[in-house]
XYZ file of C-alpha atoms in Angstrom:
502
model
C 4.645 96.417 8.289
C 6.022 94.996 5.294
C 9.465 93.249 5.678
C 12.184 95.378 4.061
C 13.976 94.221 1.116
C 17.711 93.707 1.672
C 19.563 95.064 -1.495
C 23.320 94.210 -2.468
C 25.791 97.359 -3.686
C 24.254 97.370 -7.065
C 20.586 97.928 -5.961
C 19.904 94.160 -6.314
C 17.992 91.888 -4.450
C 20.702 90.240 -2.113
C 21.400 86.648 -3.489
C 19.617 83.751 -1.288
C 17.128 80.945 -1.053
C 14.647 83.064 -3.071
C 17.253 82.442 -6.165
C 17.952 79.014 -5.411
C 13.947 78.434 -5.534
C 13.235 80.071 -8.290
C 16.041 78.797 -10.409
C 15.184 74.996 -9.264
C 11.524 76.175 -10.640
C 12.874 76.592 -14.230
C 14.341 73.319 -14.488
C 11.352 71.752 -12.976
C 9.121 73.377 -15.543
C 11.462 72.445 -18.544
C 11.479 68.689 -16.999
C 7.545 68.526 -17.100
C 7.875 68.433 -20.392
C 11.425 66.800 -21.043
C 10.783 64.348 -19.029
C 8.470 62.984 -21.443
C 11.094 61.971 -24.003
C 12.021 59.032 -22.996
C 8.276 57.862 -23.003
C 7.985 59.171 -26.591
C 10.261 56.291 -27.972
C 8.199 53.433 -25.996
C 5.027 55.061 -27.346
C 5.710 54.662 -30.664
C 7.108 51.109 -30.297
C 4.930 49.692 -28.959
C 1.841 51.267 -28.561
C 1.597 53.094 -32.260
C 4.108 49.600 -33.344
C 5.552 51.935 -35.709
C 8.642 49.941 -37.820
C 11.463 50.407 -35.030
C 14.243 51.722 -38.103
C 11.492 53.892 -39.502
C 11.074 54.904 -35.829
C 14.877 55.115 -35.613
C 15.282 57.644 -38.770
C 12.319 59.966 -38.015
C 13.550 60.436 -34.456
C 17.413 61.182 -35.943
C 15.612 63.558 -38.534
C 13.657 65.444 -35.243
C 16.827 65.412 -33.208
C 19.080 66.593 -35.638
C 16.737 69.591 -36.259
C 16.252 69.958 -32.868
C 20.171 70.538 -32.306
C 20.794 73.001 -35.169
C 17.378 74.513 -33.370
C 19.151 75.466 -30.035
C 22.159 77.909 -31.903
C 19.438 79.646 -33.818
C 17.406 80.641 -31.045
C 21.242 81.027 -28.770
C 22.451 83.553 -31.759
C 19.030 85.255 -31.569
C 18.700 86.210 -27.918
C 22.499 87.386 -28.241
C 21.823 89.755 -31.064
C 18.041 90.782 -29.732
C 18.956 94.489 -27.765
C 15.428 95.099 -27.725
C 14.063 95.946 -24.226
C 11.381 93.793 -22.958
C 9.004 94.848 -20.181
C 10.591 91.542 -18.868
C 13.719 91.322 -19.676
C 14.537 89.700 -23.087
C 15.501 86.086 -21.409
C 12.429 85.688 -19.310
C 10.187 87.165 -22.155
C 11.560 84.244 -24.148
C 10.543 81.716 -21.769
C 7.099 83.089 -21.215
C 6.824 82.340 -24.502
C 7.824 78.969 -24.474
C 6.135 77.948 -21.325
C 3.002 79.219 -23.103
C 3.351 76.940 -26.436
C 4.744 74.179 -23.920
C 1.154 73.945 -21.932
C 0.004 71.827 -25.147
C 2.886 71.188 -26.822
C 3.945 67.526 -25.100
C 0.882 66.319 -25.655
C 0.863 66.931 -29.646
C 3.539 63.514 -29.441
C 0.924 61.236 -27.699
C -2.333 61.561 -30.120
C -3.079 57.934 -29.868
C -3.957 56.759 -33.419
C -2.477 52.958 -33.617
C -4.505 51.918 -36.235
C -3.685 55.139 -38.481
C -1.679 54.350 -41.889
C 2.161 54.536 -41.605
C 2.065 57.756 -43.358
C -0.616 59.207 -41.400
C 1.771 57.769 -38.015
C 4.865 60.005 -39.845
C 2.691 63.085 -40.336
C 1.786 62.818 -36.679
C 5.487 62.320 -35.129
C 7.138 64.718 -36.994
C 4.533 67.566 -36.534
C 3.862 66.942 -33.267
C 7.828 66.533 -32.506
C 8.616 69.816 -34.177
C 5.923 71.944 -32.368
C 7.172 70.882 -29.137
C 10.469 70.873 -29.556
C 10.201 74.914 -31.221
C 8.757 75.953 -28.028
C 10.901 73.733 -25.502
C 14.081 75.100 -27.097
C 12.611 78.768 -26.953
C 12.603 78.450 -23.200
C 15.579 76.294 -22.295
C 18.169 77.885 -24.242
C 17.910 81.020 -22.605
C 16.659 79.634 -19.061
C 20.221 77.606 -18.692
C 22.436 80.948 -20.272
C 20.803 82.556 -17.289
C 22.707 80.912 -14.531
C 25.681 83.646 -15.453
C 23.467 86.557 -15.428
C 22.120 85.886 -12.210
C 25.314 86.160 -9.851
C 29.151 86.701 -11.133
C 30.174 84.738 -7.645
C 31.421 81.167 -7.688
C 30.254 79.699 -4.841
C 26.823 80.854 -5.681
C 26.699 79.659 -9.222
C 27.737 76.270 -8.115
C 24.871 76.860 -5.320
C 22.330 77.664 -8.193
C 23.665 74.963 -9.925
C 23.131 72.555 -7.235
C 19.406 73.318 -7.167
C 18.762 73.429 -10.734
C 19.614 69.927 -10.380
C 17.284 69.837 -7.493
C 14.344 70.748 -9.946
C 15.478 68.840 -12.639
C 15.804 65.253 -10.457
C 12.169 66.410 -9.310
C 10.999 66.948 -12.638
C 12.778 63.933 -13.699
C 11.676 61.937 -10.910
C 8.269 62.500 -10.700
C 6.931 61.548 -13.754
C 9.715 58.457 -13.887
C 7.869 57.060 -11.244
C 4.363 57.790 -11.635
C 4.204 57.567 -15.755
C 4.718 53.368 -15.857
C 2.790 52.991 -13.250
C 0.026 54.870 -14.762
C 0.804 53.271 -18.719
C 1.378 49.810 -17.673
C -0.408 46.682 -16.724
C -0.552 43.131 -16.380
C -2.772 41.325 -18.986
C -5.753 39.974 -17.704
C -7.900 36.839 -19.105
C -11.989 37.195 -19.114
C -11.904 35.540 -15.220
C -9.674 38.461 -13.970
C -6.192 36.497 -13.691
C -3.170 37.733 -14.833
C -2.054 36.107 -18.004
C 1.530 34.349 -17.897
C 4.170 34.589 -20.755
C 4.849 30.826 -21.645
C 8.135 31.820 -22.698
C 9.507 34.018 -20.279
C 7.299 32.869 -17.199
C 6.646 36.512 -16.371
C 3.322 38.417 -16.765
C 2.234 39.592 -20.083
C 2.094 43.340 -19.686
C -0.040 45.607 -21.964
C 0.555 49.420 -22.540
C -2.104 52.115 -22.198
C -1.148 54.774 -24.607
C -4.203 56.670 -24.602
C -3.963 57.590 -21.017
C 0.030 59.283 -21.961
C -1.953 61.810 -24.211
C -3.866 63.289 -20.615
C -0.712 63.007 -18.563
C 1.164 65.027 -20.971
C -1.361 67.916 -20.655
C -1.239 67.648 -16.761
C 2.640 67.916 -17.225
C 2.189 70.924 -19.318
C 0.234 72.881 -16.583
C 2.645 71.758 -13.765
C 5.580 73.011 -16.229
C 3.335 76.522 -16.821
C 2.958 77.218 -13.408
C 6.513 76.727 -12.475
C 7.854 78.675 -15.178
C 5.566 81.672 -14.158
C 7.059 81.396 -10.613
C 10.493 81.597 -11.976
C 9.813 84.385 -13.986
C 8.062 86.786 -11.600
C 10.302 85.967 -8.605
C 13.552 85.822 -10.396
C 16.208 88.273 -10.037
C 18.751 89.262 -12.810
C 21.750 91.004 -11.649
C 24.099 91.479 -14.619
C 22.903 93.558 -17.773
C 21.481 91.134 -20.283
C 23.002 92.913 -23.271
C 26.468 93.292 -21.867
C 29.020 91.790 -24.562
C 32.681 92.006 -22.368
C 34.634 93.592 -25.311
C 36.169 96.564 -26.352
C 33.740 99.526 -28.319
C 35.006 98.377 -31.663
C 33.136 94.621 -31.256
C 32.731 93.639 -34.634
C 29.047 92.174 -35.643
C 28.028 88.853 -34.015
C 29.083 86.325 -35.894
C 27.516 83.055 -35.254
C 30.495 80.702 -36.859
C 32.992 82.763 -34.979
C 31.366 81.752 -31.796
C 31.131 78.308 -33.205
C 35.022 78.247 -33.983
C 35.483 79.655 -30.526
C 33.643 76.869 -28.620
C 35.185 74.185 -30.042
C 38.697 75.891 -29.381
C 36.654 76.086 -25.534
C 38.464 73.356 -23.416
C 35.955 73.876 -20.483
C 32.912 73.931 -22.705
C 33.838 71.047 -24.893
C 34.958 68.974 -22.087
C 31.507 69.776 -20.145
C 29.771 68.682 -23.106
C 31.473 65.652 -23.386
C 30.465 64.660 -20.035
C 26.913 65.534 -20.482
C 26.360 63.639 -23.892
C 27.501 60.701 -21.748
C 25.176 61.467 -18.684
C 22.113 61.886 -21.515
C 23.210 58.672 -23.283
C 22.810 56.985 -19.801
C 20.017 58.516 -18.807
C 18.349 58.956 -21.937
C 19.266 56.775 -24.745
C 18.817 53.831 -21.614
C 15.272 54.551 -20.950
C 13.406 52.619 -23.778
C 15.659 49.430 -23.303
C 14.948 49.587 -19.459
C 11.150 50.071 -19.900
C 11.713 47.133 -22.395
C 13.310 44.898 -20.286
C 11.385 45.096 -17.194
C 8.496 44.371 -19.522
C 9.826 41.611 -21.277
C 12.563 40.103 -18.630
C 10.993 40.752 -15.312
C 7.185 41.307 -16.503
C 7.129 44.447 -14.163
C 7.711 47.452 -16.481
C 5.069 49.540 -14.174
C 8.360 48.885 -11.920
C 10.713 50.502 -14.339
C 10.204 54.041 -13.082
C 11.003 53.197 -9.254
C 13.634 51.387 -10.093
C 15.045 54.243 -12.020
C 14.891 57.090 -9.613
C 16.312 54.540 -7.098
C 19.359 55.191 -8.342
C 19.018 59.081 -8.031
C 18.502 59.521 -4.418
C 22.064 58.315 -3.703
C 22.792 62.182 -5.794
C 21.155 63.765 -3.263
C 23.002 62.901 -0.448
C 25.726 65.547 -1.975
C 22.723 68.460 -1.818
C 23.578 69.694 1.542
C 27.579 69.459 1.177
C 28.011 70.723 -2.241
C 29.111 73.714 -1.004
C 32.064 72.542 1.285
C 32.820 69.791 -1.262
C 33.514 72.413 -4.251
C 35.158 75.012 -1.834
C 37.578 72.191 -0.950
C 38.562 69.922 -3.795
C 37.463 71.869 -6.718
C 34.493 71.242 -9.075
C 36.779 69.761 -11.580
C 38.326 67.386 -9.052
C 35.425 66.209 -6.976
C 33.572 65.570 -10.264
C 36.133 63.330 -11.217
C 36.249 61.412 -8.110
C 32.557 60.149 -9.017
C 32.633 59.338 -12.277
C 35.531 57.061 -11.057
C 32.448 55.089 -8.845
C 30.147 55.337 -11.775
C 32.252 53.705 -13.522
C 32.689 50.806 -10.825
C 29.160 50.851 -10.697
C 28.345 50.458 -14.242
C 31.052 47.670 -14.383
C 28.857 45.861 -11.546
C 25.687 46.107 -13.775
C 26.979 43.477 -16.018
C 26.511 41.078 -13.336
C 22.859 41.287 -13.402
C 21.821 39.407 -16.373
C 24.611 36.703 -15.383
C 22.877 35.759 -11.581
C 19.660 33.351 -11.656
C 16.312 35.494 -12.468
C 15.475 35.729 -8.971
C 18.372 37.341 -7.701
C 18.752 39.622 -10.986
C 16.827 42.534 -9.956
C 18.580 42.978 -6.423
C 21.630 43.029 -8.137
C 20.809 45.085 -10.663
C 19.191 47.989 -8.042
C 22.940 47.733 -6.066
C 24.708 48.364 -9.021
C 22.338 51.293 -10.158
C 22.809 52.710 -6.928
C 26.574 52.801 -7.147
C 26.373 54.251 -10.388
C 23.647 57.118 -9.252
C 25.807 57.741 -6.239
C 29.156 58.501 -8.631
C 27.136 60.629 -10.411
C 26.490 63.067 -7.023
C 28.825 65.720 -7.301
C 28.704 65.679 -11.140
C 24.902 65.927 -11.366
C 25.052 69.217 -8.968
C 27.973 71.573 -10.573
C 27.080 70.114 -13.621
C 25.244 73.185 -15.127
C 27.947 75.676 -12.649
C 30.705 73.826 -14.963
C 29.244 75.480 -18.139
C 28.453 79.061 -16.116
C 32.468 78.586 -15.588
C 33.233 77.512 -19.224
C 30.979 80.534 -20.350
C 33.550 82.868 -18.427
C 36.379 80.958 -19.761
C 34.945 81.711 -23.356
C 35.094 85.841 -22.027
C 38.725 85.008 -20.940
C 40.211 83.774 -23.852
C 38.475 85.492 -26.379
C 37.103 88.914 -24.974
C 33.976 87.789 -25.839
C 31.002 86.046 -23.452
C 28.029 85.105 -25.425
C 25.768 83.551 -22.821
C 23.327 82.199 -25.460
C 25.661 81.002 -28.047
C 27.914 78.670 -26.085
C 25.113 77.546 -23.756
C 23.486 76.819 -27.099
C 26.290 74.970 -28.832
C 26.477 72.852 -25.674
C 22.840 71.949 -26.105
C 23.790 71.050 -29.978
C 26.149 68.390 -28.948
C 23.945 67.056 -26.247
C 20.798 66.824 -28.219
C 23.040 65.291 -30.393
C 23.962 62.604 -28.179
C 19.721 62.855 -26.724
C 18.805 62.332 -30.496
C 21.591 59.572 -31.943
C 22.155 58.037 -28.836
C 18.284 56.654 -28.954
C 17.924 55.698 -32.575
C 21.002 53.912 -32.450
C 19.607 52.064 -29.510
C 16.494 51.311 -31.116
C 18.578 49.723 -33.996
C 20.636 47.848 -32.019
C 17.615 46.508 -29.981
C 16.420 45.309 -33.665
C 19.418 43.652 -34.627
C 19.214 42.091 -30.935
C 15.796 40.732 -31.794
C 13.505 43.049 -30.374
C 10.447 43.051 -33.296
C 8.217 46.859 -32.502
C 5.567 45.204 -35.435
C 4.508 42.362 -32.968
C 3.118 42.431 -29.844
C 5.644 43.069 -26.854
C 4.650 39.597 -25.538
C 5.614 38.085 -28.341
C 9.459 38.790 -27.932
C 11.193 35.585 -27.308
C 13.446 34.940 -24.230
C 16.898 35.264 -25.709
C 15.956 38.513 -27.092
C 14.856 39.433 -23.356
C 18.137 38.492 -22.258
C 19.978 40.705 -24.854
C 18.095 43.979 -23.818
C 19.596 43.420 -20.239
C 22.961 43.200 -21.557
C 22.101 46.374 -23.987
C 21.293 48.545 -20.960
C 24.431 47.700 -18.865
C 26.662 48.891 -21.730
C 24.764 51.926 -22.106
C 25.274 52.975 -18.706
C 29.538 51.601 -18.682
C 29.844 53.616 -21.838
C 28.035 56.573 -20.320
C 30.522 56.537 -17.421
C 33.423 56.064 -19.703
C 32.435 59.409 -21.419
C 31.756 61.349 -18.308
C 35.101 60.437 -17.176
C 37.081 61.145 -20.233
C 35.217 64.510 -20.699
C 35.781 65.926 -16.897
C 39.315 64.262 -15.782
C 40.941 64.466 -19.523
C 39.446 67.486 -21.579
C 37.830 69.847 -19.137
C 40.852 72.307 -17.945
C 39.377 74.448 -15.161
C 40.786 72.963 -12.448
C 40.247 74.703 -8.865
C 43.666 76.318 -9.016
C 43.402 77.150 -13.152
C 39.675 78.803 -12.104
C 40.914 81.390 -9.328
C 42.868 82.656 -11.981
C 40.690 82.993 -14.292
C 38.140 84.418 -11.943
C 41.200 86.882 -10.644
C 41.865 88.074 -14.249
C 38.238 88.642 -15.357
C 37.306 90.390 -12.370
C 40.617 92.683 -12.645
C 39.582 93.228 -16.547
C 36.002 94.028 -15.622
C 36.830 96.717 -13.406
C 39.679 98.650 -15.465
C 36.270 98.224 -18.427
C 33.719 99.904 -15.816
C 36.832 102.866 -15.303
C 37.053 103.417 -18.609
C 33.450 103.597 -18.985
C 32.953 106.246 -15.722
C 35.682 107.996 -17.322
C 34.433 108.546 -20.651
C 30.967 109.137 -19.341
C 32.443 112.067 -17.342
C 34.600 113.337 -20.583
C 30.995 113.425 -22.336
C 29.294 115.165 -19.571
């Protein structure tokens, strides 16, 4: 006998671990793919040894597109009221995860010996394509947090395991891709070939096996989209706008005007340009440096997601921790250690070779374990800022302001990068010579490059949460009071008119 379905007072599937799955899925399938970007820059460095400021201004030219991209496709899905067998927001990512089961790859073709022009052609095609499709599933897979459940506790639960698939889909292929892309050089005996320089092991990377990993990643990503989608419950009516019956049309720079007037949603964004220019802009110099410093860039990956696991220590008591201190609050608490960690980091490159990596790993860990609470209520933080958006303007737009918070951040994912890549230039690094060939000094400098990514990083995440985001625990019962007050004297009104009518 087939286990009955327990339903909620709306007909709904009750809210549980079936949510929490399936909404971890989603950010595991966008990861598959996202996951890749950091790879992208090394790539093109120094497998393709494509002219690092050339390099720099096609990636600002892809990134830039790629954040005007996300309000397009945000004002879209808000002004679609077409019904979909699946729901306009999951028939959107269907469609994405289907253009995404290629789409990665398109950045890896592996032609190094192709003309510069040809190299150009490649990137910004192959950039474009995958970045159309990503963006047609993320944009409305993160604006569905808010549609799923109206409760608190349970959007900073779904936000805690969104997080949960995106440090697996992060993790994953941060570990597994250098390993797979990197080795030691090798003479005709078999031995491993020593930098004179340096006195580390010349490294060599195999671009042609990233094109075949990317395809695997776009299956994995497939497969957990479809899970999402079939298994996912929506509880709140996709084309609900919260205002009165004389809304005026959707106006796209209206909602742009009203976002940046959005306290919660600017100050969210804030802290997640900093968290991307850590994570992110970080990841070439890293991959770099391990390479060219410590001759172990296979290495890089582990090192990486050794500084996540102290984030999911919080997993379990996210709950408790939110219910008692506040999002807002706790939030701040650990961008106060990241920043003590990051701080610590600059001891690294100071501390004879031998010791350097040990004390680089502490300080990462520090820094990973500040970013706990932050990394789980992260995505709850802009669920909250969407309903703050309803609050002070009458108006929600799920799509829109989740969008415009993806504008800034891709912002931040696209600058942050190919400013990096130009200051590694003007700190020596050459991307037209072999990455052997890099003297020692400039090895030096990427170390000191990628601890003041990660103290600037903190220093953003801090100033975004503790001075700019307003929705402190005692500032968010009210809203969350007033909202649900408003929404019921709306659903009167509606009974009643329904009854005048009939």
């Amino acid at each position: 006998m087939a286990k009955e379905k327990k339903l909620d007072a709306n007909g709904y599937r009750k809210f549980g671990m079936l949510d929490k799955l399936t909404y971890a899925a989603g950010d595991f399938g966008c990861n598959m793919s996202f996951a890749l970007k950091g790879t992208i820059n090394t790539f093109w460095l120094v497998f393709m040894n494509m002219n690092s400021t050339l390099f720099a201004t096609l990636l600002l030219i892809v990134q830039v597109w790629d954040a005007i991209n996300d309000p397009l496709i945000g004002s879209l899905i808000d002004a679609d009221k077409r019904n979909y067998k699946l729901g306009k927001f999951k028939t959107y990512i269907f469609i994405g995860s289907i253009g995404l089961l290629v789409a990665g790859s398109l950045c890896f073709i592996p032609l190094p010996n192709a003309s510069t022009t040809i190299k150009c052609i490649i990137f910004l095609l192959g950039y474009v394509i995958w970045d159309a499709f990503y963006t047609v599933a993320n944009v409305p897979y993160g604006a569905m947090l808010s549609l799923i459940t109206t409760d608190g506790g349970e959007r900073a639960e779904l936000s805690t395991w969104r997080s949960i698939g995106s440090m697996i889909g992060n993790i994953v292929p941060m570990i597994i891709l250098p390993m797979l892309i990197w080795k030691d050089k090798v003479d005709e005996a078999g031995n491993v070939i020593m930098n004179a320089e340096t006195g580390e092991p010349e490294q060599e990377l195999m671009g042609k096996t990233v094109f075949f990993v990317a395809l695997l990643m776009g299956i994995l990503g497939f497969i957990a989209f479809q899970f999402m989608i079939r298994k996912g419950e929506i509880r709140v009516n996709e084309n609900a706008i919260k205002v009165n019956e004389q809304q005026q049309k959707f106006n796209v720079f209206k909602a742009f005007g009203n976002f940046l007037k959005n306290r919660a949603a600017v100050g969210a964004t804030l802290a997640a340009m900093g968290m991307f220019l850590g994570m992110n802009s970080a990841t070439t110099a890293t991959q770099i440096m391990f390479a060219i410093y410590f001759g172990k860039a296979e290495l890089s990956g582990l090192v990486t997601a050794i500084g996540f696991v102290p984030m999911m220590l919080f997993i379990p008591f996210i709950k408790k921790i939110v219910n008692k201190m506040g999002k807002k609050e706790a939030s701040v608490a650990g961008t106060i250690v990241s920043l003590v960690g990051a701080g610590l980091m600059f001891l690294f490159p100071a501390v004879p070779k031998s010791a350097a990596l040990i004390v680089y790993i502490l300080a990462f860990v520090v820094f990973g374990l500040g970013m706990g609470v932050y990394t789980c209520v992260s995505w709850s933080l802009m669920a909250d800022a969407i309903d703050y958006n309803e609050w002070k303007t009458g108006s929600r737009e799920e799509g829109t302001v989740y969008s415009l918070h993806s504008f800034f951040r891709k912002l931040a994912q696209g600058v942050g990068p190919s400013l990096v890549i130009v200051i590694m230039g003007l700190l020596g690094y050459n991307s037209e010579i072999d990455i052997n060939a890099q003297t020692a000094q400039t090895a030096e400098n990427m170390c000191w490059l990628v601890a003041g990514l990660y103290l600037f990083s903190a220093v953003m995440q801090f100033v975004g949460i503790a001075l700019v985001y307003n929705l402190d625990k005692k500032t968010l019962a009210q809203m969350n009071e007033e909202l649900d007050a408003r929404h019921a004297r709306d659903e009167e009104m509606s009974d009643a008119r329904k009854a005048l009518y009939n």
